[in-house]
XYZ file of C-alpha atoms in Angstrom:
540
model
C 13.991 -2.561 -23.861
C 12.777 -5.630 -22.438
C 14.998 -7.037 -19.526
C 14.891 -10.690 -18.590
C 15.111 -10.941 -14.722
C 16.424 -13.934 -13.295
C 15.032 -15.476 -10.530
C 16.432 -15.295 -6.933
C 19.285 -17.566 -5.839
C 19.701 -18.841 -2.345
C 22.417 -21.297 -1.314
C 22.089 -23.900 1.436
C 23.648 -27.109 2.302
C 20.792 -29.489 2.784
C 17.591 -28.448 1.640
C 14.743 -30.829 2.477
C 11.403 -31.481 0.525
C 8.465 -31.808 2.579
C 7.595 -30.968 6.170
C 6.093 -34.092 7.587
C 7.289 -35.976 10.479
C 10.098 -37.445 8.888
C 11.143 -34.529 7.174
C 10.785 -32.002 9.732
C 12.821 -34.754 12.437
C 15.325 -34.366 9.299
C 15.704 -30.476 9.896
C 15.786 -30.810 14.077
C 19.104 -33.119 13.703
C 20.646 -31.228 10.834
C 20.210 -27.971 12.907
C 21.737 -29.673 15.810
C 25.296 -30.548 14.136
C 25.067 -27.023 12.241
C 23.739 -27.593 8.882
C 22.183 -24.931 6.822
C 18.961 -26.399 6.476
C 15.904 -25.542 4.592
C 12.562 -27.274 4.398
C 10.233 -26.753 1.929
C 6.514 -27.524 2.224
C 3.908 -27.198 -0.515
C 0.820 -26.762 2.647
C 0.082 -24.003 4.784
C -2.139 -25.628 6.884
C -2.153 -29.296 8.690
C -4.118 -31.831 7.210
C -7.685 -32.294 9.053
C -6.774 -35.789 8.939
C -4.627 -37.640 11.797
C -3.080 -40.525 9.522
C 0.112 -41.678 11.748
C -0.585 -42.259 15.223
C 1.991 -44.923 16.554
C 5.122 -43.415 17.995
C 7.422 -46.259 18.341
C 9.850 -46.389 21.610
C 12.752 -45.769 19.117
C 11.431 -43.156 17.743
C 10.814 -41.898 21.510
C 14.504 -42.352 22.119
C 15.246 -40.358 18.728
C 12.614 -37.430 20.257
C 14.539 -37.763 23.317
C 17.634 -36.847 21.507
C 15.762 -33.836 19.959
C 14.455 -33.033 23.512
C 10.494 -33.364 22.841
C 9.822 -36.305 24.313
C 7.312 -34.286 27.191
C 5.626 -32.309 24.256
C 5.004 -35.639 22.378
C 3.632 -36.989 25.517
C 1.573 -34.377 26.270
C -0.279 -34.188 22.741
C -0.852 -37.827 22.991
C -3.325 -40.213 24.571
C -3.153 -41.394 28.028
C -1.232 -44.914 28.365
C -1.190 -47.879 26.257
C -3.657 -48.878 23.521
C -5.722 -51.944 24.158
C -7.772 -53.803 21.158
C -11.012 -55.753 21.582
C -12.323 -57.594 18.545
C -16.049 -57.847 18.091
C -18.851 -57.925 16.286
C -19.913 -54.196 16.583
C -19.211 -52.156 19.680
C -21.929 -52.899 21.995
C -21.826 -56.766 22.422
C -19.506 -59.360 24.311
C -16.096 -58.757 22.590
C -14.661 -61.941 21.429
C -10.924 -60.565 22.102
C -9.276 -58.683 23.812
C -5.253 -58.058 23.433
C -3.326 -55.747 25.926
C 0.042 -54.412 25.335
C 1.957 -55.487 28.525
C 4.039 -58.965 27.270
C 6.648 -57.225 28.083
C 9.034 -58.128 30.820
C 7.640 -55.752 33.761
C 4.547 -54.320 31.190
C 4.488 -51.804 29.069
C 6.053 -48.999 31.722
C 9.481 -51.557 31.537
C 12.768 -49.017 30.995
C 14.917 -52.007 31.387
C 15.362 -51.744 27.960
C 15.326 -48.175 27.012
C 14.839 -45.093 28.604
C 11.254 -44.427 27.170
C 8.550 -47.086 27.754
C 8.193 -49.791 25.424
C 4.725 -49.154 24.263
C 3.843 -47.402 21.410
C 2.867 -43.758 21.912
C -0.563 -42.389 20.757
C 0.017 -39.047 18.746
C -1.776 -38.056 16.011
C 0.360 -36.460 13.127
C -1.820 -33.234 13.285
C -0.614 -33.371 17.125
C 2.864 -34.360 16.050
C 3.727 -31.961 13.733
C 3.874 -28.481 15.370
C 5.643 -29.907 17.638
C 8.275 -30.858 15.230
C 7.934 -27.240 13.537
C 8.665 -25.759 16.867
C 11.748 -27.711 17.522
C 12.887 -27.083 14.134
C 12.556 -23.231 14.124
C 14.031 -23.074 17.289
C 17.205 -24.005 15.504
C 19.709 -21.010 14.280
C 20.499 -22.960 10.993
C 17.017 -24.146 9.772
C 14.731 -22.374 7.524
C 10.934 -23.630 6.931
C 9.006 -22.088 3.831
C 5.447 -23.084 3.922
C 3.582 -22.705 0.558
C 6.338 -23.325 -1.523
C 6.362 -25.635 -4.043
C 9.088 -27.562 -6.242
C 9.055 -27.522 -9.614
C 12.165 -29.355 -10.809
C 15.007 -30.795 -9.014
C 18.364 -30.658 -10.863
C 21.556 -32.372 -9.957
C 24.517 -30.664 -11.649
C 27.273 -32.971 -9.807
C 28.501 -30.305 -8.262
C 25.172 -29.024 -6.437
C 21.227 -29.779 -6.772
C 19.540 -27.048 -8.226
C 15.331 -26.876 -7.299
C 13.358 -24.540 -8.768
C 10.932 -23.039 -5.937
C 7.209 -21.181 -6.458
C 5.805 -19.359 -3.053
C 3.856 -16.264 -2.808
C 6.817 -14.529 -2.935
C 7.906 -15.670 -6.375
C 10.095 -18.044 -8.047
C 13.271 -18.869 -6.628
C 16.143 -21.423 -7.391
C 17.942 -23.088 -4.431
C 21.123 -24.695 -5.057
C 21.837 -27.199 -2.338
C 24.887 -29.724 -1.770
C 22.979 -32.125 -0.999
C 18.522 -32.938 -1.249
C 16.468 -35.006 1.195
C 13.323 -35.715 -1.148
C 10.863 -36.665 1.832
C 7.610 -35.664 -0.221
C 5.425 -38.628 0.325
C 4.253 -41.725 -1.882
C 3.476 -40.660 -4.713
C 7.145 -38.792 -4.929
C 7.749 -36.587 -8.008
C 11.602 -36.767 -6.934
C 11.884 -40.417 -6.975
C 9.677 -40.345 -10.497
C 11.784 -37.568 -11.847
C 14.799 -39.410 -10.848
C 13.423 -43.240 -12.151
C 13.545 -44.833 -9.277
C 11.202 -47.615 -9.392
C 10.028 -50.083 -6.538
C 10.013 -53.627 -5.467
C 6.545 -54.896 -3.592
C 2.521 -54.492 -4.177
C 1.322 -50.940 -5.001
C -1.909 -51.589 -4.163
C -2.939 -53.892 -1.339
C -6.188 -52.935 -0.596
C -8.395 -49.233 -1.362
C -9.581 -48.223 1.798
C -11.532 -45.506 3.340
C -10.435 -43.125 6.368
C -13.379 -41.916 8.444
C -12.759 -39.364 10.353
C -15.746 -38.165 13.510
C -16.505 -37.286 16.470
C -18.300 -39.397 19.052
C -17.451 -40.633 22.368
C -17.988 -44.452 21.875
C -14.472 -45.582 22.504
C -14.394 -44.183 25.784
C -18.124 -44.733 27.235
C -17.858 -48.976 25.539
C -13.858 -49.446 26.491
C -13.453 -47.691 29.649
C -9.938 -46.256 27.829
C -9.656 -43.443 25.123
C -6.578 -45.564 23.960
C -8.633 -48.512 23.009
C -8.961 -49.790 19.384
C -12.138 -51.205 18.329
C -11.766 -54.148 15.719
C -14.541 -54.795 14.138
C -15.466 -58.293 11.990
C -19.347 -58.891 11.020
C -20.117 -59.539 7.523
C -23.558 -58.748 7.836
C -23.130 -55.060 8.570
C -19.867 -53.015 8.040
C -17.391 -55.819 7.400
C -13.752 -55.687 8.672
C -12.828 -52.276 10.092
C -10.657 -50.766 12.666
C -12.657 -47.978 14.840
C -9.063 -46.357 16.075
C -8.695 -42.909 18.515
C -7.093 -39.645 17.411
C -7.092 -37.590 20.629
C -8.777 -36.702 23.890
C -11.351 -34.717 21.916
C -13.379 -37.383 21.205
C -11.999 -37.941 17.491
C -12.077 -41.446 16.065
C -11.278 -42.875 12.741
C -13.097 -45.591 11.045
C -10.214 -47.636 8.803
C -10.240 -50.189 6.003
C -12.618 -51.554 3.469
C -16.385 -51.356 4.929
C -18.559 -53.738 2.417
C -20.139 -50.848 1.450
C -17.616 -49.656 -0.517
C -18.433 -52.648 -3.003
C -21.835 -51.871 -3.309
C -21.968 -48.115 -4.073
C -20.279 -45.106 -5.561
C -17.571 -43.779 -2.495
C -19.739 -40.485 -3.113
C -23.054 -42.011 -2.130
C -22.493 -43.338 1.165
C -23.822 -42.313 4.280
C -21.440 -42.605 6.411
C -23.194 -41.936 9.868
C -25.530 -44.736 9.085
C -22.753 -46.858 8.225
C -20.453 -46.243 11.446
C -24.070 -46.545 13.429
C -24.837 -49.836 12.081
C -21.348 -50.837 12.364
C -21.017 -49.873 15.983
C -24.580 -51.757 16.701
C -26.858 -48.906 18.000
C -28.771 -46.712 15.815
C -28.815 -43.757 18.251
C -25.115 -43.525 18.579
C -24.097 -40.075 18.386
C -21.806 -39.441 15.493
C -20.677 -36.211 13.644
C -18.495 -37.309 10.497
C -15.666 -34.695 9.838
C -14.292 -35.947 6.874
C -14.167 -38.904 4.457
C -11.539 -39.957 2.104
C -9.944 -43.110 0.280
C -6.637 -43.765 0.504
C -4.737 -47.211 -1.252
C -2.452 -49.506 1.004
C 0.746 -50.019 -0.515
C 3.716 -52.504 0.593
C 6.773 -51.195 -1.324
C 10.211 -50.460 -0.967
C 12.492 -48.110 -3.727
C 14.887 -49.567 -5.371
C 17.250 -47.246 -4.586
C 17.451 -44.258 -1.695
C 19.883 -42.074 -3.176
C 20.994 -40.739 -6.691
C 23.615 -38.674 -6.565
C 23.403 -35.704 -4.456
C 19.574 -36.346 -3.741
C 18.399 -39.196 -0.904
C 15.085 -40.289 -0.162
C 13.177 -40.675 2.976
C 10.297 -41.807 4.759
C 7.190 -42.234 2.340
C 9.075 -41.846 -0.779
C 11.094 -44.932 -0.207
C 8.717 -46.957 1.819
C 4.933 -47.939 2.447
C 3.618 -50.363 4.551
C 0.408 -51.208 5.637
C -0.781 -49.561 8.624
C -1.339 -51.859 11.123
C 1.475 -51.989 13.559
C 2.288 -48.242 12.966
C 5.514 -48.887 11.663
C 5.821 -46.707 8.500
C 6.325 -43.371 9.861
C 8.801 -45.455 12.561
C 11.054 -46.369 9.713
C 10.928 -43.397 8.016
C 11.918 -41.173 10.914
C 15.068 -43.486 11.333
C 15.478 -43.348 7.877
C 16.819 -39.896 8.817
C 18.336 -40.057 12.361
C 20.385 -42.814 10.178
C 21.711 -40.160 6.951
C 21.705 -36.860 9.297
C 24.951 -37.528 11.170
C 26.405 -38.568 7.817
C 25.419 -35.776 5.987
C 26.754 -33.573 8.599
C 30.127 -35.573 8.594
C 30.042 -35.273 4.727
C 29.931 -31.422 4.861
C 31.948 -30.570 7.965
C 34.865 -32.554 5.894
C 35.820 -35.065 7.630
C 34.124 -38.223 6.080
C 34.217 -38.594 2.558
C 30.748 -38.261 0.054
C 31.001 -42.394 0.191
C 29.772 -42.178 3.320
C 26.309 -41.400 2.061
C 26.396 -44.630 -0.314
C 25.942 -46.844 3.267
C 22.366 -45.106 3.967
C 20.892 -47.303 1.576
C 23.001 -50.311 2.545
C 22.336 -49.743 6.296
C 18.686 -48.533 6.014
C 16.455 -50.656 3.030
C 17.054 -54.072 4.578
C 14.990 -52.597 7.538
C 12.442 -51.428 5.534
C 11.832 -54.422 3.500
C 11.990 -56.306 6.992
C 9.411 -54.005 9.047
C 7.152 -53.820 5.348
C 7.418 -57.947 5.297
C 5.745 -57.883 9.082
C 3.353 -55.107 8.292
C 1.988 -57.382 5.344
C 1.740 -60.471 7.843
C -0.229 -58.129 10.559
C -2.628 -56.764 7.693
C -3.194 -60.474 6.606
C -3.904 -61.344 9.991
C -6.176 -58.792 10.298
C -8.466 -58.047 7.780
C -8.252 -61.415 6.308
C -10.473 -62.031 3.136
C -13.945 -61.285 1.863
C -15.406 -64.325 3.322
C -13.886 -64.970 6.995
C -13.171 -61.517 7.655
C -10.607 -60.828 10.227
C -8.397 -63.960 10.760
C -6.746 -63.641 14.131
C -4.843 -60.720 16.448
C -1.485 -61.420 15.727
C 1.166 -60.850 18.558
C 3.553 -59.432 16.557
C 1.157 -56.625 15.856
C 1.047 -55.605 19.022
C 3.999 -56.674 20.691
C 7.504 -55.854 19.030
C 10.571 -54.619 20.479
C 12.681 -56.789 18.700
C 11.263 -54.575 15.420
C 11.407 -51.573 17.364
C 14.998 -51.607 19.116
C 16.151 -54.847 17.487
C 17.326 -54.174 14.115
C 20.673 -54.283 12.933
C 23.351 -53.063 10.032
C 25.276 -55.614 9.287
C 27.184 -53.896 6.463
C 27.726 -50.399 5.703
C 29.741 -47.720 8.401
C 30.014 -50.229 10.650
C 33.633 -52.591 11.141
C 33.274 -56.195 12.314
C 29.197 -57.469 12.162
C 29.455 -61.093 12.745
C 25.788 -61.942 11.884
C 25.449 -60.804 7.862
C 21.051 -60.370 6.426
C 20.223 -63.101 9.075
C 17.330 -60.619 10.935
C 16.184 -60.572 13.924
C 13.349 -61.690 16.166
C 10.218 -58.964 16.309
C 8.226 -59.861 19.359
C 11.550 -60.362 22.100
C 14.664 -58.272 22.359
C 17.601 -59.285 23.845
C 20.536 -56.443 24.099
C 24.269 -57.435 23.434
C 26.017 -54.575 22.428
C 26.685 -56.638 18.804
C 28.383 -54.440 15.976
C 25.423 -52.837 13.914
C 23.091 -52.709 16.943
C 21.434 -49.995 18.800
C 23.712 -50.121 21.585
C 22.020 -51.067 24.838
C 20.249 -48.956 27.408
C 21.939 -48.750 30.898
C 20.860 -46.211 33.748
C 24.222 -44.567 35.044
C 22.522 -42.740 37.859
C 20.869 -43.774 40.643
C 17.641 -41.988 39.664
C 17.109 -43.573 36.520
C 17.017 -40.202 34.505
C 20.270 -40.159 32.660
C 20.847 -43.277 30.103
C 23.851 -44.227 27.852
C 21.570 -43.336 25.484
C 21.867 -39.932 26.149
C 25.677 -39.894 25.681
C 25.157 -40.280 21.808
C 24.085 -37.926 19.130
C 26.823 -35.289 18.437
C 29.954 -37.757 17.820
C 31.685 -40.467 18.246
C 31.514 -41.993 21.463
C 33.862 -44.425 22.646
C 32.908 -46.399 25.923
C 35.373 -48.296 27.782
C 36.555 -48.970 31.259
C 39.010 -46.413 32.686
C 42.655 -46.888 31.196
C 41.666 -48.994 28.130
C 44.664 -49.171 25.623
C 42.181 -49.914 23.111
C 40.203 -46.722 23.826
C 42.898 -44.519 24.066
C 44.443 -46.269 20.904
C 40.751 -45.298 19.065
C 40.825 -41.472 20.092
C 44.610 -40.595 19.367
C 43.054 -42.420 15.956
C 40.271 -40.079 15.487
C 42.287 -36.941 16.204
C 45.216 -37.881 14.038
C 41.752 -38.131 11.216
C 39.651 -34.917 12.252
C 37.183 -37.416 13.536
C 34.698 -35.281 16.413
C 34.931 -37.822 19.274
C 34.104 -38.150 22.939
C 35.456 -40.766 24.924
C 33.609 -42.174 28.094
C 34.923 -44.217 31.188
C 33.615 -46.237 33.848
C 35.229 -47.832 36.652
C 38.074 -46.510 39.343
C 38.116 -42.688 38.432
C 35.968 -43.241 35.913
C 33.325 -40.696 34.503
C 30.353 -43.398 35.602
C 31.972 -45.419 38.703
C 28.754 -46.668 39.875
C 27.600 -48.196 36.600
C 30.565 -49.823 35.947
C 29.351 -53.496 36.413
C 25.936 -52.716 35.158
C 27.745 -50.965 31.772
C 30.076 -54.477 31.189
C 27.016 -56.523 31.819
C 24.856 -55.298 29.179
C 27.249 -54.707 26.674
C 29.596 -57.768 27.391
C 32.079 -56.110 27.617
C 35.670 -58.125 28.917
C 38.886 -56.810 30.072
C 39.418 -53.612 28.669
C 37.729 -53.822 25.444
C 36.549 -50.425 23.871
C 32.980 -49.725 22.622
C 32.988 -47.027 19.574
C 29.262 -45.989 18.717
C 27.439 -43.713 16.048
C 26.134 -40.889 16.723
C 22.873 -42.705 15.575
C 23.464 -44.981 18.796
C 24.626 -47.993 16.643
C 27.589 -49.982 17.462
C 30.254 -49.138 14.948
C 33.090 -51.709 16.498
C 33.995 -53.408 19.432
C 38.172 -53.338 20.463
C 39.939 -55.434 22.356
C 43.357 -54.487 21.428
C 44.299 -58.291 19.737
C 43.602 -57.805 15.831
C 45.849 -55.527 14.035
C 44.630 -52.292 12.238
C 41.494 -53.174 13.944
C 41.335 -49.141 15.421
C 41.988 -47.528 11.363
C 39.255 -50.082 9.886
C 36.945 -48.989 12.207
C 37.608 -45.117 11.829
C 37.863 -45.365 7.730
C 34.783 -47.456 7.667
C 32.861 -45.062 9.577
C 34.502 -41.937 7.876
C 33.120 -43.653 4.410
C 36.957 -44.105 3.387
C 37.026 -47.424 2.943
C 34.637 -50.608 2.479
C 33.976 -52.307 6.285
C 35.527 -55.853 6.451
């Protein structure tokens, strides 16, 4: 007699879909707050290909929470990129753009902790890094060489069916982060369409060896733009690592006269950089289509979306993988909250609120920098656009002006890209201030497990906010400055940059946002604050 054998069942509380950046950064702050956590990733090896580079300074600041900031560092280039604009790679350039506008250059921590500049690290760099972190939690689980079959939301759990080596397996999971690229089979399963232009532009990604960046630019961080119809066309000649790797990106003329499987690409990138002789040992070719979309919608149910299955952008200003990777330091304190009980499954309904009017923003400027750039047919690159290079507002500057937050005063008006200017508004990142005198430990760093409520010592509105929270099992930590205070040195610096007057308390996110600001004069101000952030009740 025949007996049917069920496959293996293995219950978690968030399993996550895809092992990428944004889902493996998904995992690290999970494991932090305690979640049983397992990724699932259909690879078993890295891609050969770099794709991301640009590590944004809030994404830095979200590394520095996950305490990998010198690991990223060390896997990435050497200071700040530079771009020069030419013809090909051996004559005058006719630009060149730096990345120090800033107010003391790109090294500035007046701002935030990390530098403002972008960081140079390859994905392929990136991602062990993240897999290390990850592992190194107790309550996350990564299964390479699995892959999903079919995602089913009961209601009551998400059932995925799983195929490895090992066999097939079901998971059921309270909740699913579907961060499995693009071309998502979540977000299709689910019919989840999107709003924007699917396909932009089909370019090529050329990936070599040769040491031209350093030996014409003086700086392995350099980008080469290139603009001459009469040879490759518009193309970005970009660096992957100290290794010599460099990747030849966009839409090479080429590509319009012949079959993608009949070009020679070492003549091309020869011709292109302007001397036949140039050594050059092509690793890999491939085409890949730039997208500008946002999903309709980043949740159904018990299953959320992240990173490229709810967003693409065109790739010049790095900001993609940016947005997706605060996609999730936005839903990961949630979802813990959610499932440690004391925040309600509403909660979850202001990730999409609080987190797609930033994408469509960042997307809108990515379009504008990829105009700029790579212009048309005929004219060929148009003009370096600041923005592209310079943008902390974009970085550090966004805001939620609904969603868990109590009291936003400026509702969808957005914010400036290329400036920054820190108030300590509801909805924003709340603003950097050393508290030490050696300038290693930020406010920043008081955020990421809980609640955090800032105010001067013997605030009646602070103490008002954490008898609150207790009375509502809300995890807080409160934090004082001033006259036996827990910062007494920072005191003036704190009220400066945060604006603070009298005794006003500061609650913030454990994302770093700025849930409310108290001053003790409005009425039921403390409990709209605490049920707005605990997803009990809509924020005023």
């Amino acid at each position: 007699m025949n007996q049917r054998h069920e496959p293996a069942k293995r219950n978690v509380d968030v399993l996550i879909i895809g092992a990428g950046p944004v889902g493996l950064s998904a995992a690290i702050l999970l494991g932090r707050f305690g979640v049983d956590t397992l990724v699932v990733e259909r690879r078993t090896e890295r891609s050969r290909h770099p794709r991301s580079r640009a590590v944004s300074c809030r994404t830095m600041e979200v590394f520095r929470e996950l305490g990998v900031t010198e690991e990223v560092r060390a896997a990435a280039l050497p200071g700040g990129p530079r771009r020069l604009l030419g013809s090909d790679a051996v004559s005058p350039w006719r630009s060149v753009v730096t990345s120090d506008a800033h107010a003391d250059g790109p090294s500035d921590t007046r701002l935030g902790p990390e530098t403002l500049d972008v960081v140079l690290c390859s994905q392929d760099a990136l991602e062990p890094i993240l897999v290390d972190a990850a592992q190194a939690e107790d309550t996350v689980t990564i299964d390479f060489g699995s892959t999903v079959s079919t995602v089913n939301d009961t209601g009551a759990e998400v059932l995925v069916s799983i195929t490895s080596d090992k066999g097939q397996e079901v998971v059921a999971a309270k909740y699913v982060i579907a961060a499995d690229g693009a071309a998502s089979q979540v977000r299709t399963a689910l019919g989840i369409g999107t709003t924007g232009d699917q396909d932009l532009q089909t370019a090529v990604s050329v990936l070599f060896r040769s040491p031209v960046i350093q030996r014409r630019t003086g700086d392995p961080s350099s980008f080469i733009y290139l603009d001459n119809p009469d040879t490759i066309g518009a193309v970005v000649i970009a660096p992957v690592d100290a290794t010599d790797r460099v990747a030849m990106l966009g839409r090479p003329l080429v590509m319009d006269r012949m079959p993608f499987e009949d070009i020679d690409w070492t003549t091309e990138i020869r011709d292109a950089i302007g001397d036949p002789d140039e050594s050059v040992e092509v690793m890999d070719a491939r085409t890949w289509t730039v997208g500008a979309w946002v999903a309709d919608r980043y949740q159904s149910g018990r299953i959320l979306l992240a990173g490229d299955a709810v967003h693409v952008m065109p790739p010049y200003g790095g900001f993609n993988q940016n947005t997706g990777i605060q996609d999730v330091h936005n839903v990961a304190w949630k979802l813990a909250a959610v499932l440690k009980g004391w925040a309600d499954p509403a909660l979850l309904d202001t990730y999409e609120v609080e987190r797609r009017p930033v994408a469509v923003f960042n997307m809108a400027e990515a379009v504008r920098n990829f105009r700029s750039i790579v212009g048309n047919a005929e004219e060929g690159p148009r003009s370096f656009r600041p923005e592209n290079f310079v943008h902390p507002g974009l970085d550090i500057g966004f805001r939620y002006d609904r969603g868990a937050v109590a009291g936003a005063t400026s509702p969808d008006s957005g914010w400036p890209v290329g400036t920054f200017t820190p108030t300590a508004a509801v909805g924003e990142r709340a603003p950097h201030v050393w508290l030490n005198a050696e300038g290693t430990v930020s406010t920043l760093d008081l955020f990421g497990r809980e609640l955090t409520i800032l105010a001067r010592s013997g605030s009646e509105p602070a103490l008002e906010a954490a008898q609150r929270a207790d009375s509502l099992g809300i995890p807080h930590r409160s934090v004082t400055f001033g006259h036996l205070g827990d910062f007494v040195g920072a005191e003036a610096e704190w009220a400066a940059a945060y604006r603070v007057i009298g005794d006003e308390a500061i609650l913030v996110r454990p994302d770093g946002h700025v849930l409310a600001r108290l001053d003790g004069n409005e009425p039921g101000a403390v409990d709209r604050a605490l049920l707005a952030y605990a997803g009990r009740s809509a924020a005023p």
